[in-house]
Short mmCIF file of C-alpha atoms and ligand atoms in Angstrom, two decimals:
data_model
loop_
_atom_site.label_atom_id
_atom_site.label_comp_id
_atom_site.label_asym_id
_atom_site.label_seq_id
_atom_site.Cartn_x
_atom_site.Cartn_y
_atom_site.Cartn_z
CA UNK A 1 16.63 15.63 -5.01
CA UNK A 2 12.57 15.60 -4.92
CA UNK A 3 11.07 12.38 -4.11
CA UNK A 4 7.14 11.06 -2.77
CA UNK A 5 7.34 8.22 -0.64
CA UNK A 6 3.79 6.35 -0.27
CA UNK A 7 3.18 3.83 2.77
CA UNK A 8 0.28 1.78 3.65
CA UNK A 9 0.96 -0.74 6.27
CA UNK A 10 -0.85 -3.21 7.81
CA UNK A 11 -3.50 -1.59 10.07
CA UNK A 12 -4.81 -1.00 6.62
CA UNK A 13 -5.93 2.41 7.73
CA UNK A 14 -4.81 4.73 5.05
CA UNK A 15 -1.97 6.02 2.71
CA UNK A 16 0.21 8.12 4.16
CA UNK A 17 2.38 10.15 1.39
CA UNK A 18 5.18 12.79 1.71
CA UNK A 19 6.87 14.75 -1.00
CA UNK A 20 10.68 15.25 0.53
CA UNK A 21 13.66 16.82 -0.77
CA UNK A 22 16.68 15.11 -0.04
CA UNK A 23 19.95 16.81 -0.31
CA UNK A 24 23.21 15.37 1.09
CA UNK A 25 22.26 13.81 4.30
CA UNK A 26 19.59 15.53 5.34
CA UNK A 27 15.90 15.76 3.97
CA UNK A 28 13.19 18.38 4.42
CA UNK A 29 9.11 17.45 4.07
CA UNK A 30 8.01 19.42 1.57
CA UNK A 31 4.19 18.26 2.23
CA UNK A 32 2.12 15.22 4.06
CA UNK A 33 -1.06 14.32 3.02
CA UNK A 34 -2.69 11.13 4.04
CA UNK A 35 -6.28 9.62 2.74
CA UNK A 36 -8.06 6.77 4.44
CA UNK A 37 -8.88 3.48 3.23
CA UNK A 38 -12.47 3.29 2.43
CA UNK A 39 -14.29 0.42 4.37
CA UNK A 40 -15.17 -2.37 1.38
CA UNK A 41 -11.40 -1.97 0.06
CA UNK A 42 -10.29 -2.34 4.04
CA UNK A 43 -12.44 -5.59 4.29
CA UNK A 44 -11.36 -6.53 0.83
CA UNK A 45 -8.01 -6.37 1.52
CA UNK A 46 -8.34 -7.91 4.89
CA UNK A 47 -9.99 -10.92 3.53
CA UNK A 48 -6.92 -11.17 1.08
CA UNK A 49 -4.59 -11.86 3.56
CA UNK A 50 -5.74 -15.41 3.62
CA UNK A 51 -6.45 -17.92 1.33
CA UNK A 52 -9.68 -16.34 -0.52
CA UNK A 53 -12.29 -17.31 -3.71
CA UNK A 54 -10.78 -16.41 -6.94
CA UNK A 55 -8.01 -14.16 -4.95
CA UNK A 56 -5.67 -13.40 -8.07
CA UNK A 57 -8.58 -11.68 -9.76
CA UNK A 58 -9.48 -9.95 -6.64
CA UNK A 59 -6.23 -8.97 -6.17
CA UNK A 60 -5.70 -7.48 -9.00
CA UNK A 61 -9.00 -5.55 -8.79
CA UNK A 62 -8.09 -4.07 -5.40
CA UNK A 63 -4.31 -3.39 -6.43
CA UNK A 64 -6.24 -1.09 -8.80
CA UNK A 65 -8.48 0.41 -6.12
CA UNK A 66 -5.54 0.99 -4.11
CA UNK A 67 -3.54 2.91 -7.07
CA UNK A 68 -6.49 5.45 -7.12
CA UNK A 69 -5.70 5.92 -3.39
CA UNK A 70 -2.42 6.36 -3.87
CA UNK A 71 -3.13 8.85 -7.09
CA UNK A 72 -4.93 10.76 -4.67
CA UNK A 73 -2.22 11.54 -1.91
CA UNK A 74 0.13 12.30 -5.09
CA UNK A 75 -2.23 15.00 -6.28
CA UNK A 76 -2.73 16.23 -3.11
CA UNK A 77 1.01 16.66 -2.15
CA UNK A 78 1.97 18.03 -5.31
CA UNK A 79 -0.84 20.75 -4.94
CA UNK A 80 0.24 21.36 -1.56
CA UNK A 81 3.56 22.17 -2.38
CA UNK A 82 3.14 23.35 -5.94
CA UNK A 83 6.10 21.50 -7.02
CA UNK A 84 5.06 20.25 -10.49
CA UNK A 85 5.56 16.30 -11.53
CA UNK A 86 8.21 16.69 -13.97
CA UNK A 87 10.47 17.92 -11.26
CA UNK A 88 9.89 14.78 -8.97
CA UNK A 89 12.66 11.77 -9.00
CA UNK A 90 10.03 9.21 -8.44
CA UNK A 91 7.46 7.88 -6.11
CA UNK A 92 8.66 5.12 -3.54
CA UNK A 93 5.68 3.15 -3.02
CA UNK A 94 5.26 -0.04 -0.82
CA UNK A 95 1.96 -1.74 -1.64
CA UNK A 96 -0.30 -3.35 0.26
CA UNK A 97 1.36 -6.42 2.39
CA UNK A 98 -1.37 -9.52 1.94
CA UNK A 99 1.31 -12.41 2.21
CA UNK A 100 4.99 -12.45 4.23
CA UNK A 101 6.23 -15.73 4.27
CA UNK A 102 10.48 -14.82 3.85
CA UNK A 103 12.72 -18.22 4.39
CA UNK A 104 10.07 -20.91 3.93
CA UNK A 105 9.33 -23.25 1.61
CA UNK A 106 13.23 -25.05 1.19
CA UNK A 107 14.38 -21.54 1.92
CA UNK A 108 12.99 -19.17 -0.45
CA UNK A 109 9.90 -17.78 0.67
CA UNK A 110 7.93 -14.68 -0.93
CA UNK A 111 6.24 -11.54 0.53
CA UNK A 112 3.69 -10.07 -1.68
CA UNK A 113 2.45 -6.41 -1.87
CA UNK A 114 -0.80 -5.93 -3.85
CA UNK A 115 0.18 -2.80 -5.85
CA UNK A 116 0.33 -1.36 -9.70
CA UNK A 117 3.46 0.63 -10.16
CA UNK A 118 2.42 0.61 -14.15
CA UNK A 119 -0.75 2.48 -13.33
CA UNK A 120 0.54 4.70 -10.73
CA UNK A 121 3.63 5.61 -13.26
CA UNK A 122 1.01 5.83 -16.04
CA UNK A 123 -1.47 8.64 -14.34
CA UNK A 124 0.48 10.65 -12.55
CA UNK A 125 3.50 10.85 -15.44
CA UNK A 126 6.43 9.87 -12.77
CA UNK A 127 8.87 7.21 -12.26
CA UNK A 128 7.89 4.80 -9.49
CA UNK A 129 9.63 2.33 -7.92
CA UNK A 130 8.00 -0.56 -6.05
CA UNK A 131 8.13 -4.16 -5.09
CA UNK A 132 11.09 -3.12 -2.54
CA UNK A 133 11.14 -6.49 -0.21
CA UNK A 134 11.25 -9.25 -2.75
CA UNK A 135 15.01 -8.74 -3.70
CA UNK A 136 16.39 -8.84 -0.04
CA UNK A 137 14.12 -12.23 0.34
CA UNK A 138 15.85 -13.48 -2.81
CA UNK A 139 18.85 -12.82 -1.19
CA UNK A 140 17.83 -15.31 1.77
CA UNK A 141 16.71 -12.12 3.98
CA UNK A 142 13.56 -11.36 6.16
CA UNK A 143 12.78 -8.45 3.41
CA UNK A 144 11.88 -6.60 6.42
CA UNK A 145 12.44 -4.53 8.57
CA UNK A 146 13.86 -1.92 5.54
CA UNK A 147 13.33 1.05 7.59
CA UNK A 148 16.44 1.05 10.01
CA UNK A 149 18.97 2.43 7.27
CA UNK A 150 16.48 5.51 7.05
CA UNK A 151 16.60 5.60 10.68
CA UNK A 152 20.27 5.59 11.58
CA UNK A 153 20.61 8.41 8.89
CA UNK A 154 17.86 10.96 9.64
CA UNK A 155 16.93 10.25 13.53
CA UNK A 156 20.38 9.98 15.27
CA UNK A 157 22.20 13.22 14.02
CA UNK A 158 23.83 13.20 17.20
CA UNK A 159 25.05 9.92 16.92
CA UNK A 160 23.77 8.33 20.21
CA UNK A 161 23.17 5.04 21.65
CA UNK A 162 19.56 5.15 20.86
CA UNK A 163 16.60 3.39 19.61
CA UNK A 164 13.78 3.92 16.90
CA UNK A 165 10.34 1.71 17.34
CA UNK A 166 7.70 1.99 14.84
CA UNK A 167 4.47 1.15 15.85
CA UNK A 168 1.95 0.48 13.18
CA UNK A 169 0.02 -2.65 12.28
CA UNK A 170 3.29 -4.98 13.51
CA UNK A 171 5.99 -3.07 15.78
CA UNK A 172 9.68 -3.13 14.30
CA UNK A 173 12.67 -1.54 16.27
CA UNK A 174 16.18 -0.19 15.15
CA UNK A 175 18.83 -0.02 17.73
CA UNK A 176 22.04 2.47 17.13
CA UNK A 177 24.65 2.83 18.96
CA UNK A 178 27.67 5.67 19.08
CA UNK A 179 29.45 6.07 16.20
CA UNK A 180 27.84 2.88 14.62
CA UNK A 181 28.63 2.22 11.32
CA UNK A 182 25.75 1.50 9.14
CA UNK A 183 26.32 -2.52 8.64
CA UNK A 184 26.08 -2.89 12.38
CA UNK A 185 22.40 -1.14 12.76
CA UNK A 186 20.31 -3.57 14.06
CA UNK A 187 16.62 -3.81 13.76
CA UNK A 188 13.92 -6.58 13.53
CA UNK A 189 10.20 -7.08 14.04
CA UNK A 190 9.27 -7.28 17.76
CA UNK A 191 5.48 -8.71 17.24
CA UNK A 192 1.64 -7.29 17.12
CA UNK A 193 1.72 -3.42 16.84
CA UNK A 194 -1.77 -2.17 16.49
CA UNK A 195 -3.21 -4.66 14.54
CA UNK A 196 -4.78 -6.97 17.39
CA UNK A 197 -5.60 -4.23 19.26
CA UNK A 198 -7.66 -2.70 16.40
CA UNK A 199 -9.29 -6.24 15.50
CA UNK A 200 -10.39 -6.37 19.07
CA UNK A 201 -11.74 -2.71 19.85
CA UNK A 202 -13.76 -2.74 16.52
CA UNK A 203 -15.23 -6.16 17.28
CA UNK A 204 -15.99 -4.77 21.06
CA UNK A 205 -16.78 -0.92 20.42
CA UNK A 206 -17.46 -0.12 16.39
CA UNK A 207 -14.31 2.01 17.03
CA UNK A 208 -11.50 1.53 13.95
CA UNK A 209 -8.87 2.30 16.95
CA UNK A 210 -8.97 2.78 20.60
CA UNK A 211 -8.48 6.18 20.65
CA UNK A 212 -5.22 7.83 23.17
CA UNK A 213 -6.04 3.81 24.64
CA UNK A 214 -8.61 5.36 26.33
CA UNK A 215 -10.83 2.09 26.69
CA UNK A 216 -7.70 0.28 27.44
CA UNK A 217 -7.44 2.28 30.18
CA UNK A 218 -10.56 1.71 31.52
CA UNK A 219 -9.55 -2.62 31.74
CA UNK A 220 -6.58 -4.08 33.91
CA UNK A 221 -4.40 -5.79 32.28
CA UNK A 222 -4.80 -9.92 33.25
CA UNK A 223 -0.98 -11.00 34.19
CA UNK A 224 -1.63 -14.68 33.26
CA UNK A 225 -3.37 -13.74 29.71
CA UNK A 226 -0.30 -11.89 29.01
CA UNK A 227 2.21 -14.22 30.39
CA UNK A 228 0.35 -16.73 28.24
CA UNK A 229 0.71 -14.98 24.91
CA UNK A 230 4.01 -14.13 25.64
CA UNK A 231 5.09 -17.77 25.43
CA UNK A 232 4.96 -17.57 21.53
CA UNK A 233 7.64 -18.79 19.52
CA UNK A 234 8.32 -15.45 17.86
CA UNK A 235 9.14 -13.58 20.65
CA UNK A 236 11.71 -15.97 21.37
CA UNK A 237 13.47 -15.96 17.90
CA UNK A 238 16.83 -14.38 17.56
CA UNK A 239 16.99 -11.90 14.89
CA UNK A 240 16.92 -11.58 11.86
CA UNK A 241 13.03 -11.78 12.17
CA UNK A 242 9.83 -10.29 10.72
CA UNK A 243 6.06 -11.13 10.91
CA UNK A 244 2.77 -10.23 9.62
CA UNK A 245 -0.71 -10.97 9.86
CA UNK A 246 0.12 -14.46 8.60
CA UNK A 247 0.82 -14.88 12.42
CA UNK A 248 -0.67 -12.48 14.39
CA UNK A 249 -4.34 -12.44 13.31
CA UNK A 250 -7.57 -12.45 14.96
CA UNK A 251 -7.47 -16.58 14.96
CA UNK A 252 -4.46 -16.21 17.00
CA UNK A 253 -5.92 -13.67 19.56
CA UNK A 254 -9.01 -15.79 19.62
CA UNK A 255 -7.85 -19.52 19.92
CA UNK A 256 -5.67 -17.68 22.97
CA UNK A 257 -8.68 -16.16 24.14
CA UNK A 258 -10.61 -19.58 24.69
CA UNK A 259 -8.72 -20.43 27.26
CA UNK A 260 -9.30 -17.51 29.45
CA UNK A 261 -13.42 -17.13 28.77
CA UNK A 262 -13.56 -14.68 31.59
CA UNK A 263 -11.38 -11.98 30.91
CA UNK A 264 -13.49 -8.73 30.16
CA UNK A 265 -13.24 -7.55 26.95
CA UNK A 266 -11.68 -4.05 28.40
CA UNK A 267 -8.82 -6.01 30.33
CA UNK A 268 -8.53 -7.82 26.76
CA UNK A 269 -7.54 -4.30 25.26
CA UNK A 270 -5.54 -3.49 28.78
CA UNK A 271 -3.57 -6.63 28.02
CA UNK A 272 -2.83 -6.53 24.19
CA UNK A 273 -1.87 -2.73 24.96
CA UNK A 274 0.43 -4.38 27.51
CA UNK A 275 1.75 -7.22 24.96
CA UNK A 276 3.04 -4.76 22.43
CA UNK A 277 4.41 -2.34 25.29
CA UNK A 278 6.41 -5.63 26.70
CA UNK A 279 7.64 -6.97 23.69
CA UNK A 280 9.14 -3.76 22.11
CA UNK A 281 10.58 -3.37 25.67
CA UNK A 282 11.95 -6.58 25.98
CA UNK A 283 13.57 -6.72 22.73
CA UNK A 284 15.20 -3.02 23.81
CA UNK A 285 16.32 -4.04 27.30
CA UNK A 286 18.01 -7.45 25.75
CA UNK A 287 19.07 -5.72 22.50
CA UNK A 288 20.74 -2.21 23.33
CA UNK A 289 20.74 -2.53 27.57
CA UNK A 290 21.49 1.20 28.66
CA UNK A 291 19.92 2.85 26.11
CA UNK A 292 18.90 6.52 27.03
CA UNK A 293 16.32 7.44 24.67
CA UNK A 294 13.52 5.71 22.17
CA UNK A 295 12.22 7.36 19.60
CA UNK A 296 8.68 5.94 18.81
CA UNK A 297 6.88 6.77 15.76
CA UNK A 298 3.81 5.09 13.73
CA UNK A 299 0.26 5.57 14.91
CA UNK A 300 1.17 4.07 18.03
CA UNK A 301 2.71 6.81 19.10
CA UNK A 302 -0.43 8.19 19.74
CA UNK A 303 -1.73 5.84 21.82
CA UNK A 304 -1.20 7.51 25.17
CA UNK A 305 -1.70 4.34 27.47
CA UNK A 306 0.86 2.36 25.44
CA UNK A 307 3.47 5.12 25.23
CA UNK A 308 3.13 5.09 29.43
CA UNK A 309 3.49 1.13 29.55
CA UNK A 310 6.63 1.85 27.55
CA UNK A 311 8.17 3.81 29.60
CA UNK A 312 7.32 1.95 32.76
CA UNK A 313 8.96 -0.83 31.19
CA UNK A 314 12.17 0.80 30.46
CA UNK A 315 13.72 2.96 33.40
CA UNK A 316 16.29 4.94 32.53
CA UNK A 317 15.34 5.35 28.96
CA UNK A 318 13.20 8.99 27.68
CA UNK A 319 10.59 7.55 25.83
CA UNK A 320 9.35 9.78 23.37
CA UNK A 321 7.73 10.81 19.57
CA UNK A 322 9.85 11.05 16.50
CA UNK A 323 8.13 14.88 16.61
CA UNK A 324 10.29 15.62 19.38
CA UNK A 325 13.50 14.85 16.50
CA UNK A 326 11.66 16.94 14.00
CA UNK A 327 9.88 14.31 12.12
CA UNK A 328 6.02 13.61 12.70
CA UNK A 329 5.30 9.32 13.73
CA UNK A 330 2.96 9.28 10.50
CA UNK A 331 5.52 10.91 8.41
CA UNK A 332 8.63 8.53 8.88
CA UNK A 333 8.03 5.18 7.15
CA UNK A 334 6.67 6.93 4.12
CA UNK A 335 9.97 9.30 3.81
CA UNK A 336 11.65 5.86 4.78
CA UNK A 337 10.32 4.56 1.37
CA UNK A 338 11.23 7.90 -0.72
CA UNK A 339 14.93 7.71 0.84
CA UNK A 340 14.62 3.53 -0.46
CA UNK A 341 13.07 5.35 -4.10
CA UNK A 342 16.37 7.53 -4.07
CA UNK A 343 18.76 4.63 -3.15
CA UNK A 344 17.25 2.68 -5.88
CA UNK A 345 17.37 5.26 -8.92
CA UNK A 346 21.14 5.57 -8.08
CA UNK A 347 21.68 1.80 -7.80
CA UNK A 348 22.37 1.67 -4.26
CA UNK A 349 21.45 -0.63 -1.63
CA UNK A 350 18.56 0.30 0.52
CA UNK A 351 18.56 -3.54 3.16
CA UNK A 352 21.11 -3.83 5.86
CA UNK A 353 22.26 -7.50 5.98
CA UNK A 354 22.90 -7.23 9.41
CA UNK A 355 19.29 -6.65 9.77
CA UNK A 356 17.75 -8.63 7.22
CA UNK A 357 19.69 -11.35 7.35
CA UNK A 358 20.50 -11.22 3.35
CA UNK A 359 23.48 -12.78 1.97
CA UNK A 360 24.50 -8.91 1.31
CA UNK A 361 23.73 -5.25 0.52
CA UNK A 362 21.16 -5.37 -2.47
CA UNK A 363 19.53 -2.46 -4.38
CA UNK A 364 15.90 -2.93 -4.04
CA UNK A 365 12.87 -2.19 -5.60
CA UNK A 366 11.57 -2.31 -9.67
CA UNK A 367 11.87 0.69 -11.51
CA UNK A 368 8.80 1.84 -13.72
CA UNK A 369 10.04 5.11 -15.92
CA UNK A 370 7.90 7.98 -16.31
N1 ATP B 401 -5.17 8.76 18.45
C1 ATP B 401 -4.87 7.36 18.24
N2 ATP B 401 -5.37 6.69 19.05
C2 ATP B 401 -4.48 5.30 19.50
N3 ATP B 401 -3.98 4.39 18.36
C3 ATP B 401 -3.86 5.37 17.04
C4 ATP B 401 -4.20 6.85 17.04
N4 ATP B 401 -4.07 7.26 15.81
C5 ATP B 401 -3.64 6.16 15.04
N5 ATP B 401 -3.57 4.82 15.82
C6 ATP B 401 -2.97 3.67 15.91
O1 ATP B 401 -2.22 3.81 14.99
C7 ATP B 401 -2.78 2.91 13.41
C8 ATP B 401 -2.11 3.29 12.24
O2 ATP B 401 -0.65 3.65 12.31
P1 ATP B 401 0.21 3.30 11.11
O3 ATP B 401 -0.55 4.42 9.84
O4 ATP B 401 1.82 3.94 11.43
O5 ATP B 401 0.27 2.10 10.94
P2 ATP B 401 0.47 1.18 9.74
O6 ATP B 401 -0.33 1.57 8.43
O7 ATP B 401 0.26 -0.34 9.43
O8 ATP B 401 2.01 1.23 9.06
P3 ATP B 401 3.37 0.43 8.73
O9 ATP B 401 3.23 -0.87 8.38
O10 ATP B 401 3.96 1.34 8.22
O11 ATP B 401 4.20 0.35 10.26
C9 ATP B 401 -4.20 2.69 13.60
O12 ATP B 401 -4.85 1.36 12.91
C10 ATP B 401 -4.43 3.13 15.13
O13 ATP B 401 -4.17 1.52 15.79
MG1 MG B 402 -1.10 3.54 8.28
#
């Protein structure tokens, strides 16, 4: 079944898209394309992450603008692969998270991804599946992470004791033990991935991200600052758990730095890199001791300093990019949403209740016919 997956995550860097052919339990990526989010739209999406003036109207317009980018990526995928739109079963599109508050408000929270799936279906002539997270939240779950089922099916062909770590704006981990049934796969959000790293780097160097971790490498990790951050209750919560910019945002960072006024910007960057590494490595060491292999995907896999810090905290575990398992780091999440679209079309569950905490397996997403 040929399907497109589109992912635009909390880093707000861009839209990643894949055109995938699923057959039995194998996948083959026929095309990959990506498109940067233009700076004004990025600024608007960031602003819409907190309460803002006239936000309903602005959110609707931002969603339409996003669909413009989604359409561009879809056209690039069709052109690169030579596949006709009529032979694509669906586009699975995540949308842009602007609020993630599951389990709040008397136990029924919400999660909100800006999107206009009707417009994407209208323009592309392809069926669209969207809003994957809400049904899981309605069933009492976190609505996240939704990728562990995909990780377990497509990144653990040898059925090893291993883990997959996605380092996007937020980081999330999937824990896989040998011969494990899908129902007992574990997974949860670990904390900030690149979101705070990007914010700090942009503020002090003007660059959108710390390429290769080179700026952070010039600094030194401040142990007291790191220890202060690690006290945040989120890191000590038991799974199921998920988070987002609602918690790990510039205010969170700036409030903590007020207690450490003399730490240099480069040292803060080094310490933030260590925070991502420490929270991910601690999660793995606690939840899957003796894990021999960690595959890393998401843009964080390109931050060599972060990869080295992860490796140094995981004795006996080989840390490598998912490229080593045949799937490039920026394609994994997009492939996962293509797979989730297939699940929805076939009326099969996409969530793993053991991961999200939902009351049971649920078919995720709403289908907008071609
Ligand atoms: N060469 C690089 N060096 C360092 N960091 C990089 C590099 N390339 C990408 N990144 C980081 O990866 C981020 C983008 O990662 P990605 O697209 O996986 O995140 P995302 O959009 O939040 O996705 P998701 O929510 O699906 O996990 C960038 O914002 C940047 O911080
Ligand atoms: Mg991205």
